Short mmCIF file of C-alpha atoms in Angstrom, two decimals:
data_model
loop_
_atom_site.label_atom_id
_atom_site.label_comp_id
_atom_site.label_asym_id
_atom_site.label_seq_id
_atom_site.Cartn_x
_atom_site.Cartn_y
_atom_site.Cartn_z
CA MET A 1 -22.65 -26.00 -98.75
CA ASN A 2 -20.02 -23.38 -99.60
CA THR A 3 -16.63 -25.12 -99.17
CA SER A 4 -14.83 -22.10 -97.75
CA LEU A 5 -17.65 -21.54 -95.25
CA GLN A 6 -17.57 -25.21 -94.29
CA ASN A 7 -13.81 -25.08 -93.75
CA GLU A 8 -14.19 -21.96 -91.64
CA GLN A 9 -16.84 -23.65 -89.49
CA ILE A 10 -14.80 -26.79 -88.86
CA ALA A 11 -11.35 -25.17 -88.57
CA PRO A 12 -9.81 -26.10 -85.25
CA PRO A 13 -9.57 -23.27 -82.72
CA GLU A 14 -6.19 -21.77 -81.94
CA ARG A 15 -4.45 -23.39 -78.98
CA ILE A 16 -3.94 -21.33 -75.84
CA PRO A 17 -1.20 -22.56 -73.47
CA VAL A 18 -1.96 -22.74 -69.76
CA ALA A 19 0.31 -21.16 -67.16
CA VAL A 20 -0.27 -21.76 -63.46
CA SER A 21 0.34 -18.52 -61.60
CA GLU A 22 1.87 -19.39 -58.26
CA ARG A 23 1.54 -17.07 -55.28
CA HIS A 24 3.65 -13.94 -55.66
CA VAL A 25 3.93 -10.32 -54.57
CA HIS A 26 4.30 -6.95 -56.26
CA LEU A 27 5.88 -4.33 -53.99
CA THR A 28 6.53 -0.60 -53.96
CA GLN A 29 10.10 0.65 -53.85
CA SER A 30 9.55 1.92 -50.31
CA ILE A 31 8.48 -1.53 -49.06
CA ILE A 32 11.32 -3.23 -50.99
CA GLU A 33 13.82 -1.00 -49.16
CA GLN A 34 12.21 -1.66 -45.78
CA LEU A 35 12.36 -5.43 -46.39
CA PHE A 36 15.82 -5.67 -47.95
CA CYS A 37 18.08 -2.61 -47.84
CA ASP A 38 18.16 1.14 -48.52
CA LYS A 39 18.20 1.92 -52.26
CA TYR A 40 17.76 -1.80 -52.95
CA ARG A 41 17.07 -2.99 -56.50
CA LEU A 42 15.54 -6.35 -57.33
CA HIS A 43 17.66 -8.89 -59.22
CA GLU A 44 16.12 -10.61 -62.23
CA HIS A 45 15.70 -14.39 -61.96
CA SER A 46 13.61 -14.98 -65.10
CA ARG A 47 11.25 -13.19 -67.45
CA VAL A 48 7.48 -13.56 -67.22
CA SER A 49 4.83 -13.36 -69.94
CA GLN A 50 3.95 -9.74 -69.32
CA PRO A 51 6.33 -7.36 -71.11
CA THR A 52 8.69 -5.38 -68.83
CA GLN A 53 8.05 -7.67 -65.83
CA PHE A 54 10.32 -10.32 -64.31
CA ALA A 55 10.44 -12.86 -61.51
CA ALA A 56 13.04 -11.59 -59.04
CA ARG A 57 15.57 -13.69 -57.17
CA GLU A 58 14.19 -12.18 -53.98
CA THR A 59 11.49 -13.91 -51.93
CA VAL A 60 9.53 -12.97 -48.82
CA THR A 61 7.47 -14.71 -46.15
CA LEU A 62 3.77 -13.97 -45.72
CA VAL A 63 2.58 -14.01 -42.11
CA GLY A 64 -1.13 -14.24 -41.33
CA PRO A 65 -3.19 -14.78 -38.17
CA ARG A 66 -3.32 -18.55 -38.77
CA GLY A 67 0.00 -19.38 -40.41
CA ARG A 68 2.91 -18.35 -42.60
CA ILE A 69 4.08 -19.12 -46.13
CA ALA A 70 7.77 -18.79 -46.95
CA ASN A 71 9.65 -18.34 -50.23
CA VAL A 72 7.00 -16.22 -51.96
CA ARG A 73 8.47 -14.78 -55.15
CA VAL A 74 8.70 -11.03 -55.67
CA ILE A 75 7.77 -9.83 -59.17
CA GLY A 76 9.60 -6.79 -60.46
CA PRO A 77 9.98 -4.01 -61.19
CA ALA A 78 8.66 -2.03 -58.23
CA ARG A 79 5.03 -0.92 -58.51
CA ASP A 80 3.02 2.09 -57.41
CA ASP A 81 1.01 -0.07 -55.00
CA ASN A 82 1.53 -3.35 -53.17
CA GLN A 83 -0.32 -6.45 -54.37
CA ILE A 84 -0.18 -9.90 -52.77
CA GLU A 85 -1.61 -12.59 -55.09
CA ILE A 86 -2.58 -15.84 -53.41
CA SER A 87 -5.01 -18.73 -53.91
CA MET A 88 -8.00 -19.68 -51.78
CA GLY A 89 -5.93 -22.46 -50.23
CA ASP A 90 -3.25 -19.93 -49.30
CA ALA A 91 -5.85 -17.58 -47.84
CA LEU A 92 -7.21 -20.35 -45.61
CA ALA A 93 -3.72 -21.36 -44.50
CA LEU A 94 -2.84 -17.77 -43.63
CA GLY A 95 -6.22 -16.91 -42.09
CA VAL A 96 -6.68 -13.92 -44.39
CA GLY A 97 -9.79 -13.06 -46.39
CA ALA A 98 -8.68 -12.53 -49.99
CA PRO A 99 -11.32 -11.07 -52.35
CA LEU A 100 -11.45 -12.19 -55.97
CA ARG A 101 -10.26 -9.21 -58.00
CA GLU A 102 -8.77 -8.13 -61.30
CA SER A 103 -5.06 -7.49 -60.95
CA GLY A 104 -4.49 -3.92 -59.78
CA ASP A 105 -7.83 -3.65 -57.98
CA VAL A 106 -6.61 -3.67 -54.38
CA GLU A 107 -8.72 -0.89 -52.85
CA GLY A 108 -10.40 -2.11 -49.66
CA SER A 109 -8.55 -5.46 -49.70
CA PRO A 110 -7.05 -6.94 -46.51
CA GLY A 111 -3.49 -6.35 -45.38
CA ILE A 112 -0.85 -8.78 -44.17
CA LEU A 113 2.60 -8.99 -42.60
CA VAL A 114 5.44 -9.39 -45.10
CA GLU A 115 8.76 -10.59 -43.74
CA GLY A 116 12.07 -9.97 -45.46
CA PRO A 117 15.72 -10.34 -44.43
CA ARG A 118 15.82 -6.85 -42.96
CA ALA A 119 12.40 -6.37 -41.34
CA CYS A 120 8.79 -7.48 -41.06
CA VAL A 121 6.42 -4.90 -42.57
CA ARG A 122 2.67 -4.71 -42.11
CA LEU A 123 0.73 -3.82 -45.26
CA ASP A 124 -2.69 -2.29 -44.65
CA HIS A 125 -4.13 -3.62 -47.94
CA GLY A 126 -3.17 -5.56 -51.08
CA VAL A 127 -4.13 -9.21 -50.53
CA ILE A 128 -6.27 -10.58 -53.38
CA ARG A 129 -7.09 -13.70 -55.35
CA THR A 130 -6.65 -12.80 -59.01
CA LEU A 131 -9.40 -13.41 -61.53
CA ARG A 132 -8.48 -16.07 -64.07
CA HIS A 133 -7.50 -14.32 -67.29
CA ILE A 134 -6.09 -14.75 -70.79
CA HIS A 135 -3.19 -12.63 -72.03
CA LEU A 136 -3.43 -11.93 -75.77
CA ALA A 137 -1.21 -9.86 -78.04
CA THR A 138 -3.05 -7.11 -79.88
CA ALA A 139 -3.06 -8.82 -83.29
CA GLU A 140 -4.16 -12.16 -81.85
CA ALA A 141 -6.98 -10.54 -79.88
CA ALA A 142 -8.18 -8.90 -83.08
CA ARG A 143 -8.28 -12.30 -84.83
CA HIS A 144 -10.58 -13.54 -82.07
CA GLY A 145 -12.68 -10.36 -82.15
CA LEU A 146 -11.69 -9.53 -78.57
CA LYS A 147 -10.44 -6.38 -76.88
CA ASP A 148 -8.93 -5.57 -73.51
CA ARG A 149 -11.20 -6.41 -70.55
CA ASP A 150 -13.67 -8.40 -72.66
CA ARG A 151 -14.86 -11.72 -71.26
CA THR A 152 -14.76 -15.03 -73.12
CA ASP A 153 -15.31 -18.74 -72.47
CA VAL A 154 -12.50 -21.28 -72.47
CA ALA A 155 -13.01 -24.81 -73.75
CA LYS A 156 -11.15 -28.10 -73.59
CA GLU A 157 -9.36 -29.19 -76.74
CA GLY A 158 -10.61 -32.11 -78.78
CA ALA A 159 -13.27 -33.27 -81.23
CA HIS A 160 -15.98 -32.64 -78.64
CA PRO A 161 -14.76 -29.65 -76.62
CA ASN A 162 -16.58 -28.78 -73.44
CA THR A 163 -16.50 -25.43 -71.71
CA LEU A 164 -14.10 -25.34 -68.77
CA PHE A 165 -14.41 -21.72 -67.63
CA CYS A 166 -16.97 -19.02 -68.43
CA ASP A 167 -16.47 -15.25 -68.49
CA VAL A 168 -12.68 -15.36 -68.44
CA LEU A 169 -11.14 -11.89 -68.35
CA VAL A 170 -9.16 -10.92 -71.46
CA ARG A 171 -6.03 -8.75 -71.10
CA VAL A 172 -4.63 -7.38 -74.34
CA SER A 173 -1.20 -5.78 -74.72
CA SER A 174 1.51 -5.62 -77.35
CA GLY A 175 4.40 -8.01 -76.96
CA CYS A 176 2.84 -10.25 -74.33
CA LYS A 177 2.88 -14.04 -74.49
CA THR A 178 -0.47 -15.72 -75.15
CA GLU A 179 -1.44 -17.65 -72.02
CA LEU A 180 -4.39 -18.59 -69.85
CA HIS A 181 -3.42 -17.81 -66.25
CA LEU A 182 -4.93 -19.98 -63.53
CA ASP A 183 -4.10 -20.17 -59.84
CA PRO A 184 -3.04 -23.56 -58.41
CA ASP A 185 -6.51 -24.36 -57.07
CA GLU A 186 -8.13 -23.75 -60.48
CA SER A 187 -5.40 -25.74 -62.20
CA ASP A 188 -5.96 -28.75 -59.92
CA ALA A 189 -9.75 -28.57 -60.21
CA ALA A 190 -9.69 -28.48 -64.03
CA GLY A 191 -6.75 -30.88 -64.44
CA LEU A 192 -4.83 -28.25 -66.40
CA PRO A 193 -1.15 -28.04 -65.41
CA THR A 194 1.31 -25.58 -66.91
CA GLY A 195 1.97 -26.73 -70.47
CA ALA A 196 -1.59 -27.94 -71.13
CA TYR A 197 -3.63 -26.31 -73.89
CA VAL A 198 -7.16 -24.95 -74.12
CA ALA A 199 -9.11 -23.07 -76.76
CA ILE A 200 -11.22 -19.93 -76.80
CA ALA A 201 -14.75 -21.27 -77.11
CA ARG A 202 -16.52 -20.43 -80.33
CA LYS A 203 -19.75 -18.52 -79.95
CA PRO A 204 -22.80 -20.17 -81.52
#
């Protein structure tokens, strides 16, 4: 057998770090001002993997028909539309139906009450569960033969990797940090906490 071909076949796959995406909200400037203060600007707490975005110091409370969840982090900067990202467990606790969607696809999704220090505002849409997805920088995506909005399988690391998730959405952008994003329910089910590693499954 050709040695270079053999080495290519047995080369270990690149490691993809796991990041558990906790519940959070993206808000328009209008809603931010209603919740906090006129002409209010979010204060950066820490950076996130997506370029230009940050976890804000500000938090809100989500209020549903069945319950409420406090200390939900706001992600900045302000967006053109409101998006409330929760898990299935959160949806059950709140009593809100949350469809499984790609981030940004909020048309026809349920609304919810969002409570801030200034007011409680009812959103008429925006509540979703986000599809699991991998963020890849442009050059890294090219190495894997993937492009934005492709789907790929994710496998466990090791000598005998087994597929953990199928048809994982791929998001490609320059400057982003390579990560597999799971919600807390998916993380618990797969036994993959933040800091674990997986691999993009090789196609036969």
